[in-house]
XYZ file of C-alpha atoms in Angstrom:
606
model
C -44.054 -8.591 3.793
C -42.617 -5.990 6.485
C -44.718 -3.103 7.585
C -43.207 0.022 7.409
C -43.192 2.630 10.266
C -44.085 5.549 7.925
C -46.789 6.783 5.223
C -46.247 5.697 1.513
C -46.554 8.361 -1.090
C -50.168 8.633 -2.801
C -50.402 7.489 -6.373
C -51.412 10.833 -7.375
C -47.591 11.791 -6.713
C -45.349 10.488 -9.416
C -42.323 8.754 -8.608
C -40.684 6.626 -11.060
C -43.272 6.031 -13.630
C -44.942 3.079 -11.869
C -48.477 2.847 -10.383
C -48.857 2.324 -7.854
C -45.806 3.892 -6.195
C -43.153 1.666 -4.916
C -43.155 1.566 -1.455
C -39.256 2.538 -1.454
C -40.200 6.160 -3.029
C -39.734 7.787 0.245
C -37.487 5.495 1.658
C -33.951 5.822 3.281
C -31.077 3.202 3.170
C -28.607 2.627 5.660
C -25.328 0.356 4.550
C -23.675 -1.971 7.145
C -20.273 -3.275 6.514
C -20.525 -6.123 9.094
C -16.657 -6.796 9.655
C -16.660 -3.259 10.814
C -19.745 -2.446 12.472
C -20.105 -4.393 15.867
C -18.232 -7.078 17.280
C -20.217 -9.312 19.796
C -17.588 -11.871 20.785
C -14.257 -10.443 21.243
C -12.678 -11.558 17.903
C -11.840 -8.043 16.400
C -14.453 -8.778 13.663
C -17.835 -7.405 13.235
C -20.523 -9.993 13.184
C -24.389 -10.749 12.853
C -24.979 -10.471 16.612
C -23.627 -7.410 16.700
C -25.821 -5.971 14.187
C -28.954 -7.052 16.023
C -27.669 -5.897 19.072
C -27.544 -2.111 17.310
C -30.796 -2.042 15.470
C -32.536 0.267 18.071
C -29.795 2.535 17.010
C -30.847 2.183 13.490
C -34.446 2.439 14.024
C -33.990 5.717 15.896
C -32.145 7.293 13.110
C -35.351 6.148 11.505
C -34.066 4.557 8.190
C -36.513 1.886 6.199
C -33.931 -0.342 4.976
C -30.658 -1.843 5.967
C -28.321 -3.097 2.953
C -26.234 -5.893 4.034
C -22.769 -6.227 2.619
C -21.796 -9.663 2.265
C -22.145 -12.405 5.381
C -21.657 -15.413 2.967
C -19.119 -18.253 3.403
C -15.719 -16.859 2.012
C -12.120 -17.160 2.011
C -12.312 -13.108 2.687
C -9.809 -12.352 -0.032
C -11.766 -9.473 -0.783
C -13.582 -9.154 2.295
C -16.395 -11.201 1.426
C -17.031 -10.156 -2.072
C -15.334 -13.385 -3.085
C -18.214 -16.012 -2.069
C -17.281 -19.602 -1.922
C -21.036 -20.877 -0.724
C -24.005 -18.417 -1.304
C -26.236 -20.392 0.840
C -23.956 -20.663 3.989
C -22.892 -17.906 6.409
C -19.301 -17.559 7.036
C -18.384 -18.353 10.723
C -16.752 -14.891 11.132
C -20.164 -13.301 11.103
C -21.974 -16.033 12.892
C -24.705 -18.727 11.761
C -27.618 -19.036 9.593
C -29.549 -18.734 12.986
C -28.045 -15.422 13.649
C -29.043 -14.411 10.186
C -32.334 -15.345 11.024
C -32.660 -13.906 13.741
C -31.426 -10.369 12.876
C -34.163 -10.291 9.836
C -36.423 -11.093 12.553
C -35.499 -8.445 14.877
C -35.461 -6.094 11.826
C -38.668 -6.494 10.674
C -40.027 -6.381 14.127
C -38.806 -2.608 14.023
C -40.380 -1.960 10.610
C -36.989 -2.289 8.969
C -36.455 -4.258 5.617
C -33.213 -6.062 5.074
C -31.067 -6.308 1.636
C -28.061 -8.597 0.878
C -25.189 -7.760 -1.150
C -25.412 -10.215 -3.995
C -22.166 -10.877 -5.896
C -22.804 -12.953 -8.922
C -20.288 -11.455 -11.536
C -17.988 -13.584 -10.126
C -17.268 -16.290 -7.286
C -14.537 -17.332 -5.104
C -12.156 -19.751 -6.589
C -13.167 -21.932 -3.814
C -16.629 -22.225 -4.993
C -17.778 -25.758 -5.670
C -19.049 -24.191 -8.934
C -15.321 -23.414 -10.239
C -13.605 -26.251 -8.772
C -15.840 -28.407 -10.572
C -15.266 -26.303 -13.740
C -11.420 -26.786 -13.569
C -12.345 -30.313 -15.016
C -12.654 -29.930 -18.657
C -15.050 -32.891 -19.061
C -17.554 -31.564 -16.219
C -20.689 -30.260 -16.845
C -19.668 -27.025 -15.395
C -16.610 -26.779 -17.713
C -17.987 -23.461 -19.141
C -19.531 -21.739 -16.460
C -16.336 -19.366 -16.204
C -14.312 -18.145 -19.043
C -11.586 -20.442 -19.613
C -8.841 -19.851 -22.214
C -5.733 -21.757 -23.891
C -2.369 -19.944 -23.788
C -1.260 -18.491 -27.006
C 0.130 -20.827 -29.620
C 3.910 -21.044 -29.043
C 4.010 -19.872 -25.613
C 4.775 -21.631 -22.632
C 1.441 -21.617 -20.498
C 1.810 -19.691 -17.241
C 4.538 -17.430 -18.636
C 4.472 -13.831 -19.283
C 2.875 -13.421 -22.966
C 1.132 -16.512 -22.727
C -1.843 -14.991 -21.624
C -4.815 -14.973 -24.011
C -4.912 -11.029 -24.520
C -3.321 -8.132 -22.426
C -6.100 -7.566 -20.233
C -4.908 -6.182 -17.045
C -7.294 -6.652 -13.424
C -8.468 -3.871 -11.684
C -6.783 -5.154 -8.451
C -3.259 -5.126 -10.275
C -1.470 -7.574 -12.687
C -3.058 -9.525 -15.353
C -6.592 -10.518 -15.434
C -5.971 -14.065 -16.763
C -4.629 -16.709 -13.925
C -3.353 -19.849 -15.263
C -4.523 -22.979 -13.764
C -2.287 -26.151 -13.790
C -5.032 -28.729 -13.163
C -7.133 -27.497 -16.328
C -4.108 -26.350 -18.580
C -5.901 -23.237 -19.339
C -5.990 -19.229 -17.900
C -9.618 -18.230 -16.267
C -10.713 -14.514 -16.434
C -10.917 -12.382 -13.313
C -11.685 -8.848 -13.714
C -10.934 -8.206 -9.851
C -8.661 -10.346 -7.413
C -7.200 -13.704 -9.169
C -9.222 -15.502 -6.565
C -12.535 -14.021 -7.801
C -13.143 -15.678 -11.268
C -15.732 -14.370 -13.601
C -18.978 -16.315 -14.395
C -19.785 -16.896 -17.764
C -23.354 -15.642 -18.333
C -23.521 -16.620 -21.883
C -24.118 -19.954 -20.115
C -28.160 -20.601 -19.435
C -27.103 -22.907 -16.783
C -25.244 -20.327 -14.964
C -28.157 -18.111 -14.883
C -30.433 -20.902 -13.781
C -28.041 -21.666 -10.793
C -28.004 -17.688 -9.858
C -31.581 -17.466 -9.951
C -32.524 -20.416 -7.932
C -30.266 -19.272 -5.190
C -31.774 -15.918 -5.293
C -35.227 -17.139 -4.736
C -33.603 -19.259 -1.756
C -33.102 -16.346 -0.218
C -35.992 -14.276 -0.807
C -38.299 -17.504 0.373
C -36.010 -17.089 3.563
C -37.424 -13.640 4.174
C -35.002 -11.014 2.908
C -36.300 -8.091 1.258
C -34.012 -7.898 -1.745
C -30.508 -7.454 -2.995
C -28.049 -4.786 -3.819
C -26.164 -6.230 -6.837
C -22.496 -6.189 -7.015
C -20.973 -4.899 -10.207
C -23.791 -6.200 -11.991
C -23.752 -4.284 -15.216
C -20.380 -6.513 -15.633
C -22.090 -9.693 -16.361
C -22.438 -9.452 -19.994
C -18.950 -9.646 -22.140
C -18.646 -8.203 -25.935
C -17.597 -11.301 -27.687
C -17.225 -11.556 -31.588
C -19.125 -14.260 -33.755
C -17.482 -17.186 -32.657
C -17.614 -16.198 -28.979
C -14.071 -14.833 -28.908
C -13.137 -11.959 -26.392
C -11.387 -8.750 -27.787
C -7.528 -9.334 -28.498
C -8.021 -12.611 -28.396
C -5.993 -14.604 -31.337
C -8.342 -14.952 -34.452
C -10.760 -12.387 -32.510
C -12.713 -9.958 -34.846
C -12.661 -7.398 -32.180
C -9.616 -5.250 -31.920
C -8.372 -4.827 -28.270
C -7.438 -1.357 -27.005
C -3.722 -0.409 -26.527
C -1.700 -1.208 -23.438
C -1.574 1.323 -20.610
C 1.438 2.392 -18.844
C 1.486 -0.510 -16.324
C 1.736 -2.721 -19.188
C -1.872 -3.854 -19.743
C -4.848 -2.818 -21.647
C -8.515 -2.857 -19.792
C -11.320 -5.202 -19.792
C -13.555 -2.358 -18.857
C -14.900 -0.885 -22.124
C -15.889 -4.714 -23.162
C -17.165 -6.059 -19.792
C -19.167 -3.075 -18.605
C -23.042 -2.365 -19.903
C -22.449 -5.181 -22.346
C -24.626 -6.256 -25.124
C -26.680 -8.598 -23.275
C -27.205 -6.859 -20.043
C -30.805 -5.903 -20.511
C -31.650 -9.453 -21.454
C -30.010 -10.817 -18.656
C -31.710 -8.286 -16.159
C -35.420 -8.980 -17.703
C -34.672 -12.733 -17.108
C -33.781 -12.023 -13.686
C -36.893 -9.965 -12.986
C -39.082 -12.916 -14.249
C -37.662 -15.573 -12.464
C -37.045 -14.076 -9.014
C -38.931 -11.022 -8.409
C -41.826 -10.739 -10.956
C -44.489 -12.129 -8.483
C -43.139 -11.019 -5.177
C -44.248 -7.914 -3.292
C -42.331 -5.600 -0.786
C -38.680 -6.206 -2.455
C -36.274 -3.399 -3.440
C -33.233 -4.280 -5.868
C -30.458 -1.716 -6.598
C -27.411 -2.750 -8.909
C -23.975 -1.424 -8.894
C -23.530 -0.282 -12.428
C -19.970 0.445 -13.723
C -19.869 1.693 -17.302
C -23.549 2.968 -17.108
C -24.422 6.523 -17.833
C -27.226 8.443 -16.883
C -29.607 7.877 -19.787
C -28.943 4.058 -19.664
C -29.693 4.595 -15.871
C -32.894 5.781 -17.119
C -33.968 3.125 -19.322
C -32.938 0.167 -16.985
C -34.759 1.769 -14.168
C -37.679 2.366 -16.069
C -40.406 0.334 -14.518
C -41.670 -0.382 -18.332
C -38.692 -2.340 -18.854
C -38.854 -4.895 -15.703
C -35.080 -4.659 -15.080
C -33.758 -3.054 -11.824
C -35.411 -0.385 -9.496
C -32.414 1.825 -9.042
C -28.784 2.031 -9.947
C -25.346 3.148 -8.467
C -23.751 5.379 -10.719
C -19.964 6.605 -10.313
C -19.602 9.755 -12.878
C -20.061 12.118 -10.030
C -17.518 10.471 -7.465
C -15.058 10.229 -10.248
C -14.544 14.121 -10.502
C -11.469 14.415 -8.251
C -9.454 11.710 -10.286
C -7.900 11.848 -13.607
C -6.812 8.816 -15.875
C -5.918 6.539 -12.571
C -8.117 6.071 -9.322
C -4.569 6.975 -7.798
C -4.378 10.527 -9.622
C -5.978 13.370 -7.665
C -7.255 16.467 -9.594
C -8.960 19.187 -7.380
C -12.490 18.863 -5.873
C -14.601 21.254 -8.361
C -18.242 22.037 -7.483
C -19.154 22.977 -11.138
C -17.988 19.562 -12.051
C -20.004 17.966 -9.233
C -23.049 19.958 -10.435
C -22.763 18.931 -13.900
C -22.890 15.107 -13.349
C -25.583 15.314 -10.542
C -27.649 17.180 -12.907
C -27.134 14.760 -15.611
C -28.353 12.249 -13.452
C -31.424 13.978 -12.135
C -32.507 15.208 -15.720
C -32.105 11.551 -17.145
C -35.054 10.404 -14.690
C -37.098 13.283 -14.671
C -39.913 11.389 -16.231
C -39.139 7.561 -15.937
C -37.054 5.671 -13.535
C -35.158 6.218 -10.346
C -31.888 7.907 -8.822
C -29.745 6.397 -6.037
C -28.236 9.185 -4.017
C -24.925 8.833 -2.295
C -21.128 9.986 -1.781
C -20.212 7.383 0.657
C -20.186 3.350 0.583
C -17.618 0.667 1.723
C -15.771 1.538 -1.813
C -15.538 5.298 -1.527
C -13.539 7.049 0.946
C -15.478 9.101 3.235
C -16.816 12.072 1.857
C -15.986 14.990 5.104
C -12.015 13.972 4.587
C -12.536 13.813 0.783
C -14.539 16.979 -0.014
C -15.174 18.422 3.298
C -12.862 19.829 5.898
C -12.049 17.482 8.872
C -9.085 19.836 9.951
C -11.017 21.305 12.788
C -14.502 19.802 14.417
C -16.722 22.971 13.623
C -15.498 22.508 9.560
C -16.052 18.711 9.915
C -19.527 18.878 11.679
C -20.718 21.755 9.245
C -19.293 20.126 6.099
C -20.760 16.564 7.014
C -24.056 18.155 7.264
C -23.579 20.063 4.191
C -22.668 17.053 1.786
C -25.773 15.075 3.790
C -27.860 17.633 2.703
C -26.669 17.717 -0.748
C -27.519 13.903 -1.300
C -30.695 13.947 0.884
C -32.568 16.889 -1.013
C -31.758 15.413 -4.452
C -34.836 13.223 -6.144
C -34.385 9.507 -5.523
C -33.683 7.267 -2.789
C -30.614 8.380 -0.373
C -28.067 5.927 0.947
C -26.434 6.420 4.465
C -23.360 4.607 4.880
C -22.370 3.282 8.704
C -20.838 6.167 10.360
C -21.675 8.998 7.723
C -24.479 10.044 10.043
C -21.769 10.598 12.533
C -19.394 12.565 10.291
C -16.963 10.091 10.723
C -13.536 10.887 8.992
C -11.195 9.094 6.550
C -8.592 7.082 8.653
C -5.235 9.258 7.880
C -3.026 6.105 7.814
C 0.429 6.885 6.806
C 1.909 3.670 6.436
C 1.210 0.898 4.044
C 1.108 -1.934 6.697
C -1.951 -0.016 7.957
C -3.758 -0.977 5.015
C -5.738 -4.281 4.694
C -7.346 -3.418 1.155
C -6.333 -5.675 -1.452
C -7.039 -3.168 -4.214
C -4.792 -0.600 -2.157
C -2.115 -2.964 -1.420
C -2.041 -4.353 -4.865
C -2.085 -0.790 -6.313
C 0.904 0.322 -4.429
C 2.975 -2.570 -5.440
C 2.184 -2.383 -9.246
C 2.352 1.332 -9.463
C 5.263 2.219 -7.362
C 7.478 -1.182 -7.108
C 6.600 -2.624 -10.303
C 5.311 -0.146 -13.385
C 7.239 2.488 -11.304
C 4.707 5.208 -12.650
C 3.856 6.859 -9.356
C 6.209 7.767 -6.311
C 6.224 6.479 -3.083
C 4.907 9.714 -1.401
C 2.423 10.449 -4.186
C 0.782 7.124 -3.786
C 0.604 6.976 -0.018
C -1.225 10.402 -0.392
C -3.476 8.815 -2.870
C -4.223 5.868 -0.608
C -4.971 8.386 2.095
C -7.524 10.027 0.057
C -9.093 7.240 -1.874
C -8.249 4.335 -0.373
C -11.034 1.835 0.501
C -9.995 1.450 3.994
C -10.791 5.102 4.839
C -14.452 3.705 4.897
C -13.762 0.772 6.509
C -12.265 1.408 10.260
C -14.469 0.322 12.759
C -17.929 1.932 13.710
C -17.426 4.637 16.636
C -19.927 4.057 19.111
C -17.898 5.782 21.958
C -14.900 7.068 23.375
C -13.525 4.034 24.656
C -10.452 1.820 23.877
C -11.998 0.186 20.799
C -14.901 2.735 20.239
C -16.967 0.665 21.694
C -16.818 -1.536 18.545
C -15.630 -4.275 20.666
C -15.069 -4.620 24.398
C -12.065 -2.552 25.779
C -10.759 -5.985 27.083
C -11.292 -7.574 24.311
C -8.660 -10.569 23.750
C -8.307 -9.667 19.931
C -7.620 -5.824 18.629
C -10.055 -4.844 15.911
C -8.973 -6.346 12.307
C -8.081 -2.794 11.324
C -7.096 0.038 13.394
C -10.026 2.327 14.955
C -9.424 5.877 13.998
C -7.888 7.588 16.910
C -10.330 10.475 16.283
C -13.310 8.274 18.021
C -12.554 9.968 21.499
C -14.140 12.893 20.058
C -16.066 11.457 17.101
C -18.900 8.905 18.488
C -22.532 7.918 18.726
C -22.704 8.411 22.364
C -21.433 11.880 22.036
C -23.898 12.998 19.423
C -26.886 11.090 20.379
C -28.547 13.250 22.493
C -26.894 16.669 21.317
C -29.503 18.426 19.123
C -26.648 20.170 17.024
C -24.967 17.021 16.094
C -24.270 15.570 12.706
C -26.721 12.526 14.173
C -29.572 15.061 14.805
C -29.198 16.464 11.439
C -29.271 13.388 9.625
C -32.506 12.463 11.891
C -33.919 15.689 10.367
C -33.077 14.529 6.785
C -34.674 10.953 7.231
C -37.739 12.723 8.328
C -37.958 15.083 5.833
C -37.698 12.524 3.106
C -40.577 10.478 5.027
C -42.901 13.249 5.412
C -42.363 15.820 2.732
C -43.531 14.766 -0.821
C -42.091 17.399 -2.385
C -38.416 16.574 -0.894
C -39.514 12.565 -1.780
C -40.910 12.985 -5.338
C -40.840 16.526 -6.372
C -39.143 17.893 -9.559
C -36.084 18.780 -9.605
C -34.873 22.250 -11.355
C -31.299 23.544 -11.332
C -30.964 26.996 -10.207
C -27.569 28.035 -10.914
C -25.360 26.146 -13.253
C -21.950 27.987 -12.773
C -21.194 28.965 -9.397
C -18.023 27.931 -8.109
C -19.115 27.617 -4.424
C -22.891 27.506 -4.224
C -24.939 24.539 -5.494
C -28.510 25.435 -5.503
C -31.676 23.683 -7.068
C -35.600 23.552 -6.463
C -38.111 20.973 -5.978
C -41.503 21.572 -6.934
C -44.815 19.393 -6.483
C -48.245 21.221 -7.539
C -47.926 24.435 -5.674
C -45.513 23.699 -3.090
C -41.867 24.673 -3.929
C -38.985 24.484 -2.276
C -35.335 26.078 -2.716
C -31.898 24.472 -1.767
C -28.903 26.751 -1.555
C -25.792 24.851 -0.501
C -22.243 26.247 -0.018
C -19.929 23.339 -0.409
C -16.521 25.183 0.287
C -15.232 26.505 3.465
C -15.278 29.908 2.306
C -18.178 32.601 2.566
C -19.915 32.783 -1.136
C -22.122 35.639 -2.526
C -25.585 34.150 -3.607
C -25.763 33.510 -7.311
C -27.894 36.059 -8.862
C -30.630 33.619 -9.835
C -30.867 32.547 -6.232
C -31.108 36.083 -5.171
C -34.007 36.461 -7.358
C -36.018 33.520 -6.181
C -35.568 34.750 -2.465
C -36.451 38.553 -3.820
C -36.831 40.626 -0.684
C -35.608 38.193 1.727
C -36.406 35.164 3.694
C -38.181 34.812 6.974
C -37.073 32.501 9.789
C -40.252 30.516 9.605
C -39.594 29.757 5.798
C -36.423 27.770 6.451
C -36.896 24.252 6.687
C -33.460 23.183 7.585
C -30.063 24.661 7.924
C -26.396 23.173 8.517
C -25.842 26.233 11.103
C -29.330 27.238 12.430
C -32.435 28.914 10.935
C -31.340 32.303 12.845
C -27.789 32.326 10.975
C -29.272 31.452 7.629
C -31.720 33.938 7.985
C -29.137 36.643 8.382
C -26.688 35.273 5.800
C -29.351 35.494 3.322
C -30.312 38.775 4.265
C -26.584 39.902 3.469
C -26.568 38.017 0.460
C -24.338 35.163 1.102
C -23.720 31.853 2.732
C -20.910 31.046 5.273
C -18.465 28.393 4.531
C -20.424 24.935 4.309
C -23.700 26.793 5.042
C -26.755 24.877 3.606
C -30.481 25.864 3.698
C -33.444 24.397 2.730
C -36.062 27.415 2.062
C -40.160 27.279 1.596
C -40.856 29.659 -1.309
């Protein structure tokens, strides 16, 4: 069990409802996307040795946990989220010895490591799937196989078992000539869904998880884990299949219906997660598990993360990161502070008595928040808006997650051509929406990719101002797998590391607050104003200690909402200001004048 470099919260302070308090109650997690973090051998792809070489940087930031995106053996169809061998490291990233070294070196620094776990689906190159292609094998029903519709030629349009479409474009069914049947895939056609209805599948997954835990990792982040349970009728048929007792929803403008309502937070998800906890985690100490939770709302989050129910420690919910999208992911609506507040309020209130929240705006699937909701048009606005959204995330109740480069205020890629993208989802979406279904113009789709595309978060980490941003050597024989953002010359770790006004320095203060302020880590959360168009304000209270957060999430000056003005009364002294996205003197003057400047956020001790 790794020894943390900080004190834990006393049990007299309530966190998620467990006793004793879990070690992660005042922890901060840092996500690493390995292929974009640090390349140690000049092949243009980040690797495990590169991560190990940067551990001192992560330790200096002060975080407690690294969440490592997949490094397992994979054909890399979806950048490692298509796993062909769970118990091998992909040569792109190094060797198992490199993985063991990373674990040992992280643990020396008091940093835990949790690995991404992708068990809703595997790669179609996984041995389990290859064996499953034989209908007479022991693994014949380890995946969702179905025959073609009666009277239809297998492999032709309309012969699919139902009308479901993949989230990555095209049909969610792929015909396999060897087996003579279709297999179901919610994501890429190279990512067939495992059939969790089969207990042998679950046993194999738990055995693999235990193998990793025994090796010394500290837990898992579980990819789309709430999609492992599917809705089926009394005969095991999926909605919309011939003879199914359950009707499918109508097809949309792209020609497909969606499996999402029937494959997200399904009927057996609680049973499966409870079984996983018994079989893998129950007798272990010092671990953490978090689930990516498509289809789960705030109320269900409370149930799943309530320690009494013995499922998961926390979940990633997505209601708040969909507020600027309408219908399709690729249809933009304006960012609205009120909409964001409403979603985060629901998440916070749901876990006010039991359970826990994951706090984030960025990850490998979400674009950079400073470009998406902030303002990267000038250096001043970029830095202030990066700090404002950092403050928003880290001052709520729950466990904050920092995505690599977020602590620097890294921006979106600002790509303008389709051939600059590498992400399967983005490329397929363009082809389906623009070229095939013709439901979106080329110009509109390129604008959407520039704002929402996942590659915006996947450009190489910006370490310095050299040719390849220090991600790989300037004279490396191979260019990075995806273009380095040109603004790395100005925005990089080397430029910020010793700058007390930098975004990096601000994030260090946020992490320090989480570690050393029980009010911030576990105090009760209470919204102060529920309708202001610019300023998001809330309090955190623990015993007789009370802290007010007021954050202007726009680039314009905003008058303090009356409930905020009432709380601060005759004014705020400089020594009451714990943290400001500007500085204490600036915020003292702003509050005295009854307003906050654009992107000004302030934490006040009441």
